[in-house]
Coordinates of C-alpha atoms and ligand atoms in Angstrom, one line a residue:
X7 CA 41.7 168.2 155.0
X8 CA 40.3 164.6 155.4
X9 CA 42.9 161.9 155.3
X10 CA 42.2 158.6 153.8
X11 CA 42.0 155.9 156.2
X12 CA 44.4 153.2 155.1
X13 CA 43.3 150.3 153.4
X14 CA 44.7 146.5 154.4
X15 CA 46.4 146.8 150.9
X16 CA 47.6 150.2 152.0
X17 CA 48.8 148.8 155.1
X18 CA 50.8 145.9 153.4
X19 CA 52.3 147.7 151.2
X20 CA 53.4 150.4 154.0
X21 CA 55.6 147.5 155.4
X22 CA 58.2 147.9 152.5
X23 CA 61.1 150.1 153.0
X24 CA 63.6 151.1 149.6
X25 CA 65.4 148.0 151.0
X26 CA 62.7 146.3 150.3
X27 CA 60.8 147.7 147.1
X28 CA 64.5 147.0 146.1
X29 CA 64.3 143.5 147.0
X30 CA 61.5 143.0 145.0
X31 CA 62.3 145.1 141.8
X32 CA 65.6 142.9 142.0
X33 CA 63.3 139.7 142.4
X34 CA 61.6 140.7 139.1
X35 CA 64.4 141.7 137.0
X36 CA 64.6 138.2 135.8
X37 CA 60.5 138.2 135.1
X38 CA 60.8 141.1 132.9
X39 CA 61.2 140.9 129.2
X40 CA 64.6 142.5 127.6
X41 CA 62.3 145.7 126.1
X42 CA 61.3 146.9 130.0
X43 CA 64.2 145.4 132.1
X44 CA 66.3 148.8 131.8
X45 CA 63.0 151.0 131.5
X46 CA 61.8 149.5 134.6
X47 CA 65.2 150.6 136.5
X48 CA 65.4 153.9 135.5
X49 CA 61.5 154.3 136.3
X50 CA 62.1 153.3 140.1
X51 CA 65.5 155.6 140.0
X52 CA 63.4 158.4 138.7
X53 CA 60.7 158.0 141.4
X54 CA 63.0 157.3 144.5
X55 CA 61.4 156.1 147.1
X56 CA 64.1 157.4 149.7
X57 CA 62.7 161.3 148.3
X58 CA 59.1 160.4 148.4
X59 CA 59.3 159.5 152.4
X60 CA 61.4 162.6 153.1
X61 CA 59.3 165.0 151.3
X62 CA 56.5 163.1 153.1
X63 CA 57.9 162.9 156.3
X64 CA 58.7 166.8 156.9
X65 CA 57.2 169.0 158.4
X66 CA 57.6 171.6 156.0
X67 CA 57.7 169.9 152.8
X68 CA 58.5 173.0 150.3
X69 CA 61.0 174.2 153.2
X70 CA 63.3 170.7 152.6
X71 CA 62.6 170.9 148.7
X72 CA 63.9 174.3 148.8
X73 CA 67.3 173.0 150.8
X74 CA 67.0 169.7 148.2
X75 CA 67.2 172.2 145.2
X76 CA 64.3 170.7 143.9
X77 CA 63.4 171.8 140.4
X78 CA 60.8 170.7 137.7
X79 CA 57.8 168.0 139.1
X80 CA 59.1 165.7 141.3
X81 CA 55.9 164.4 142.9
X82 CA 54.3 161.1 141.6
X83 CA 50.8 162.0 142.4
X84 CA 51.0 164.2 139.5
X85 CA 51.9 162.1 136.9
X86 CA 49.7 158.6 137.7
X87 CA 49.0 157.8 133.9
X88 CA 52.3 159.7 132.3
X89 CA 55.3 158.8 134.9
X90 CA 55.8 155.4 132.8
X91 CA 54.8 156.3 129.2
X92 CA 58.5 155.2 128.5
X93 CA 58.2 152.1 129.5
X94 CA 56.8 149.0 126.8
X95 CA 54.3 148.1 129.2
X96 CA 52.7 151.7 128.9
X97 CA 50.5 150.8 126.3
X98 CA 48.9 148.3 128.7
X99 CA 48.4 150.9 131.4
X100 CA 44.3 150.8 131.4
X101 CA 44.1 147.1 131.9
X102 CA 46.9 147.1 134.3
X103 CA 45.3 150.1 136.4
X104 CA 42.3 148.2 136.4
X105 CA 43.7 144.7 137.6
X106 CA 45.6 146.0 140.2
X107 CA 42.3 148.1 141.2
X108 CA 40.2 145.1 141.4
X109 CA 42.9 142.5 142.9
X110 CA 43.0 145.7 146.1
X111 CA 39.3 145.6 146.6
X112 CA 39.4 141.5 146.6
X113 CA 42.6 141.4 148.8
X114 CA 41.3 144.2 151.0
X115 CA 38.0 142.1 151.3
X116 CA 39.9 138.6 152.1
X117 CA 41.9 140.7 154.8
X118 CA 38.9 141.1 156.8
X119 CA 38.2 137.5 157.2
X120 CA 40.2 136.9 160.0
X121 CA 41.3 133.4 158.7
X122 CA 41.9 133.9 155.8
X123 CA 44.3 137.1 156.6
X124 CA 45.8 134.8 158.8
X125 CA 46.5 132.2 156.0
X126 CA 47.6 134.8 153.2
X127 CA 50.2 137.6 155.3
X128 CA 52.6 135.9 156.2
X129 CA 54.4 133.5 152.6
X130 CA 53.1 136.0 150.0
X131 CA 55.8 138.5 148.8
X132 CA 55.4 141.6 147.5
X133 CA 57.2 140.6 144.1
X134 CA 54.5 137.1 144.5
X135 CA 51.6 139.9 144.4
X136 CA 53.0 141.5 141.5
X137 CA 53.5 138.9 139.3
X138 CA 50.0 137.6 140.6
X139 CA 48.5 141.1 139.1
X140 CA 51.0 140.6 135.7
X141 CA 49.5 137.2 135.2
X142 CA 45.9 137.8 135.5
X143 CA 46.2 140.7 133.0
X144 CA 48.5 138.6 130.8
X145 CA 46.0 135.6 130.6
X146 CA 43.1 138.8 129.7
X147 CA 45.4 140.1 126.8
X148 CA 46.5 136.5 126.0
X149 CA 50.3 138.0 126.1
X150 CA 53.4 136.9 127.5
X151 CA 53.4 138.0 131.3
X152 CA 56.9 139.1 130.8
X153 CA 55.9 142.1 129.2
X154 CA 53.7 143.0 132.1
X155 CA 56.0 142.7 135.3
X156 CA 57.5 145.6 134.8
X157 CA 54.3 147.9 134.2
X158 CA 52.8 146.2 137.2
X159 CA 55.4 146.9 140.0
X160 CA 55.2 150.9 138.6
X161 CA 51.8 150.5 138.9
X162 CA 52.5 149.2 142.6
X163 CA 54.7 151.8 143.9
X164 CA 52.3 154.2 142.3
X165 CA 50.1 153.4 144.8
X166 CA 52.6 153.2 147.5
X167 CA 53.3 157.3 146.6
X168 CA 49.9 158.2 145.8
X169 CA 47.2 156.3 148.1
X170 CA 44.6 154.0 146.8
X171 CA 42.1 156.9 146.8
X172 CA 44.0 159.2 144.0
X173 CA 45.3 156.6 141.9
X174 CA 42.0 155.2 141.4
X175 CA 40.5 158.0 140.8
X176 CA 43.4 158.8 137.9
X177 CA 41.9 158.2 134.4
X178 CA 44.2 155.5 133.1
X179 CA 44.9 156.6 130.0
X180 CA 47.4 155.2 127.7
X181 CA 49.6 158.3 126.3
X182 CA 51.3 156.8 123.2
X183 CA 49.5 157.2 119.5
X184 CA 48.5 154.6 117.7
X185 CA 51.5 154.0 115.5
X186 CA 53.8 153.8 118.2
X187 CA 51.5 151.6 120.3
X188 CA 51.5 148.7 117.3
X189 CA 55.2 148.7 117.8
X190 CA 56.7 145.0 119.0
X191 CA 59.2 144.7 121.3
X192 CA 61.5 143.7 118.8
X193 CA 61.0 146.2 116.7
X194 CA 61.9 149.0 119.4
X195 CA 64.8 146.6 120.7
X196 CA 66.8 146.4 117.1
X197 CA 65.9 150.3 116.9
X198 CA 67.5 150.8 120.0
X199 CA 70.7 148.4 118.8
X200 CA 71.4 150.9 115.2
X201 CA 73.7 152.8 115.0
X202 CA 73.6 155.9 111.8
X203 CA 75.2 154.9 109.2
X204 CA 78.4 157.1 108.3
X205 CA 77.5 156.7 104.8
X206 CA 80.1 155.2 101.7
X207 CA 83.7 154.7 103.5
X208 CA 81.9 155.2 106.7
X209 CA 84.7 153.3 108.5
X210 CA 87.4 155.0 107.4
X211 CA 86.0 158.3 109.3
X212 CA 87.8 159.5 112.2
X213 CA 86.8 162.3 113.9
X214 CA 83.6 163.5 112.1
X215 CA 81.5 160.7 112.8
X216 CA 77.3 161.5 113.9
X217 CA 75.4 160.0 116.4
X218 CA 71.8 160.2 116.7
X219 CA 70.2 160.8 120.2
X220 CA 66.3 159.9 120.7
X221 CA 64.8 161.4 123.6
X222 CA 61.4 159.8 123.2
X223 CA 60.8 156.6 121.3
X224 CA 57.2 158.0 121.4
X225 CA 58.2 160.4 119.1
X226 CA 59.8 160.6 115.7
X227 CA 60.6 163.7 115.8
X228 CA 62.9 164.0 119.6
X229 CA 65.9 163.3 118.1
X230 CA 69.3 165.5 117.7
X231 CA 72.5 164.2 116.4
X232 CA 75.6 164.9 118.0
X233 CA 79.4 164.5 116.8
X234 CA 81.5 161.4 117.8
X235 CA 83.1 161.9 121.7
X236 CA 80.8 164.9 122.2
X237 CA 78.3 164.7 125.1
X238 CA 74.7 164.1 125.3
X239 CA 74.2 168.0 126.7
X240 CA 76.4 169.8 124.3
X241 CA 75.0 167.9 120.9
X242 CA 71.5 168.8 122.7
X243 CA 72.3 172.3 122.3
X244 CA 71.6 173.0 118.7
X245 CA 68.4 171.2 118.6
X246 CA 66.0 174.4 118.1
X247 CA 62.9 172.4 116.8
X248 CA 60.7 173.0 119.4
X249 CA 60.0 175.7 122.6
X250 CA 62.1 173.7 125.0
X251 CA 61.5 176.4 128.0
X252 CA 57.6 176.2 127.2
X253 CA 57.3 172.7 127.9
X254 CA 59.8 172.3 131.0
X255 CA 61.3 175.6 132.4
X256 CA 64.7 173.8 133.1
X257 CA 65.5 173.5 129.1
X258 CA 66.9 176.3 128.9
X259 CA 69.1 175.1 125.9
X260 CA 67.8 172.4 124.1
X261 CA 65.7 169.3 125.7
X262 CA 67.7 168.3 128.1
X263 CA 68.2 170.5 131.1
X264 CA 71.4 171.8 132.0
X265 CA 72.5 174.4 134.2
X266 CA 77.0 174.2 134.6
X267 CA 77.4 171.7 132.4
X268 CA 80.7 170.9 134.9
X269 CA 79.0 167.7 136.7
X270 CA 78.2 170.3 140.0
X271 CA 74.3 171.1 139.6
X272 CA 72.8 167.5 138.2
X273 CA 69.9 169.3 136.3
X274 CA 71.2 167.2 133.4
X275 CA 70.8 163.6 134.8
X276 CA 69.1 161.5 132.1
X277 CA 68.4 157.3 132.1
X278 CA 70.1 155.7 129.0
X279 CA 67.3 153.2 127.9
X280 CA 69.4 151.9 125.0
X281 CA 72.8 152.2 123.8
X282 CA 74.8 152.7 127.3
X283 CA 77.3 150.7 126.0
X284 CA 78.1 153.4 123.5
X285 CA 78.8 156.3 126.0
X286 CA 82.2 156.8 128.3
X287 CA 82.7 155.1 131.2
X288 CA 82.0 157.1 134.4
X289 CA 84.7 159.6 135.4
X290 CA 85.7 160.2 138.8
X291 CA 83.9 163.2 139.0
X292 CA 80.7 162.5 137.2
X293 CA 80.5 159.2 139.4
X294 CA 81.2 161.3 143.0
X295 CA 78.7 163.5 142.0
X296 CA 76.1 161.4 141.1
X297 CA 75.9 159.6 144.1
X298 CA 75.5 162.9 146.6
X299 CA 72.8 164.5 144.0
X300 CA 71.0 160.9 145.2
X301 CA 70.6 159.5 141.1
X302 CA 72.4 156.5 141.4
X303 CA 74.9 154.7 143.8
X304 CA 77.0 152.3 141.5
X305 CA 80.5 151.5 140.6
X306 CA 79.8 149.9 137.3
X307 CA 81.4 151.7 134.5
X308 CA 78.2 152.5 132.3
X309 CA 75.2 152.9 134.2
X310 CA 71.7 153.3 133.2
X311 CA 71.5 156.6 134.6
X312 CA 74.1 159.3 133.7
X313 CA 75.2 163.1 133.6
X314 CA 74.9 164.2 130.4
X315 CA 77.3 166.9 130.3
X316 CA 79.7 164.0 131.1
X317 CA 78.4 161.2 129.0
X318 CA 80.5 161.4 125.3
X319 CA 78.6 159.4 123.0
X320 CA 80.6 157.1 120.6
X321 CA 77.3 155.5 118.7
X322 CA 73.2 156.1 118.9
X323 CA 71.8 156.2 121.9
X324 CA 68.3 156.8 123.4
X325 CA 67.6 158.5 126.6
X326 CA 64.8 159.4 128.5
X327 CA 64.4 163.0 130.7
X328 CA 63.5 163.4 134.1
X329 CA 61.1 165.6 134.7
X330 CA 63.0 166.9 138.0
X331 CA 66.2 167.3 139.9
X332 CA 67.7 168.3 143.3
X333 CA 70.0 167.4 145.5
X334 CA 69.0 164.6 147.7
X335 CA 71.6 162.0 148.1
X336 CA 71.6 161.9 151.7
X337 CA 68.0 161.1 152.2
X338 CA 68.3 158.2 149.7
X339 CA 68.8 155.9 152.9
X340 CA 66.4 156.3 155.8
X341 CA 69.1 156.5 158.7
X342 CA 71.7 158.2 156.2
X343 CA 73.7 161.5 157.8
X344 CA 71.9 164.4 157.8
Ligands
LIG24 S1 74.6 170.5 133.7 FE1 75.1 170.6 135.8 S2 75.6 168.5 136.2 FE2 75.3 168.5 134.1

């Protein structure tokens, strides 16, 4: 099989580690308007770069995705244009695609001029270049940049995992309908805020309380309530509306996959893209082992990514699926313990 050769772009990129792709996502954050600051997070937890450079470092790829209990699609290159549709910044994805596209070929063509490569490598971050790309398609959409950051360092990693070559060659098509697309971002933001209402004397209710759970703001229709205190798996169980186990062969029960529902396979891990502040704090066990399946390494009380066998909603909450899971915590750092 021919191998790309590596473009200057390529090449530059190549220099970042996780360290630093973290740097600069952490860089951004504050760049980033309030609707894609969480979405942006889970985006770069659900495409790790730590997995990506094992699985591509190996020497038998599907041998160490068999050992990582890999399940489900956990390869970028298969999911250019769809990877993000959660995020605000989706809807943008074609002009994005296209900016970052042309800004390569420019880039790539200055880095030949010896001088000028000179002049440019050394003071210009990578979280400088991706707020470059966010501005130039900002001033073409006449829209604040903050709502492209986020969008634009996907689209960046993208091509870190992917190569120049195959994400240029993806289609760039935005995979949200029309209705949704017209959506502001303070429209989705104050949907994400309500909670249902419990109806007349509401407050006085106790115990029978009912949350609802979205599972794609995309889509009307993913939603399934659950009872107060119950968690985001077991209230996911009675939703029969669809095939789950056509679309994703890990749904087995519902739309989010689950497997022991005891916090010891992490098929269920889910990001909490609105209302984490309604779910239980992280247990012991749930927070031991969501650091070895390689999610999330955190101590703060209610992250954005959780178990959702363990996760007891006590409001309205909407979540987004990964479309994968495994076992992969020790290759999250580079020189971790193998
Ligand atoms: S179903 Fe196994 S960890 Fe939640």
């Amino acid at each position: 099989m021919m191998t790309a050769i590596e473009t200057p772009f390529e090449a530059f990129l190549n220099q970042h580690d996780e360290e630093g792709w973290l740097a600069a996502v952490t860089t951004l954050l504050r760049s980033i308007h309030e609707v894609d600051k969480t979405a942006t997070q889970i985006w770069f937890s659900f495409y790790p770069f730590g997995l990506f450079t094992a699985l591509q470092q190996a020497a038998d790829p599907e041998k160490l995705a068999r050992e990582l209990l890999l399940q489900g699609d956990y390869y970028l290159k298969n999911q250019i244009d769809s990877s993000h549709k959660f995020i605000y910044g989706h809807r943008y994805w074609a002009q994005v695609k296209k900016s970052v596209e042309q800004y390569v070929e420019k880039w790539n063509g200055l880095q030949s001029v010896p001088n000028v490569a000179q002049a440019q490598a050394p003071d210009t971050s990578l979280a400088d270049h991706i707020l470059e790309v966010a501005q130039i398609v900002a001033r073409e959409l006449k829209l604040n940049p903050s709502l492209l950051v986020g969008i634009t360092a996907v689209a960046f990693m993208t091509v870190r995992q992917t190569g120049l070559e195959a994400f240029t060659a993806s289609p760039g098509k935005v995979l949200i309908d029309d209705k949704h697309a017209r959506k502001s971002p303070n429209q989705i933001l104050s949907a994400r805020a309500k909670d249902d209402s419990q109806g007349w004397l509401g407050f006085l209710k106790t115990v029978d309380k009912k949350w609802t759970v979205n599972h794609d703001e995309n889509d009307d229709s993913a939603n399934y309530k659950l009872n107060n205190a119950q968690d985001l798996a077991w209230g996911a169980e009675a939703d029969r509306s669809r095939d789950w186990r056509a679309m994703d062969p890990r749904r087995v029960e519902g739309p989010i996959p689950v497997e022991c529902r005891s916090a010891s396979c992490g098929t269920c891990w889910v990001g909490v893209i609105g209302g984490a502040e309604k779910l239980s704090d992280v247990a012991a066990r749930e927070g031991k082992q969501i650091k070895k399946f390689g999610y999330i390494d955190t101590t703060e009380p209610k992250p954005l990514i959780r178990l959702a066998c363990q996760a007891q909603a006590h409001g309205a909450v909407s979540i987004v699926i990964p479309p994968w899971n495994g076992v992969f915590g020790k290759y999250k750092r580079p020189n971790a313990d193998r």
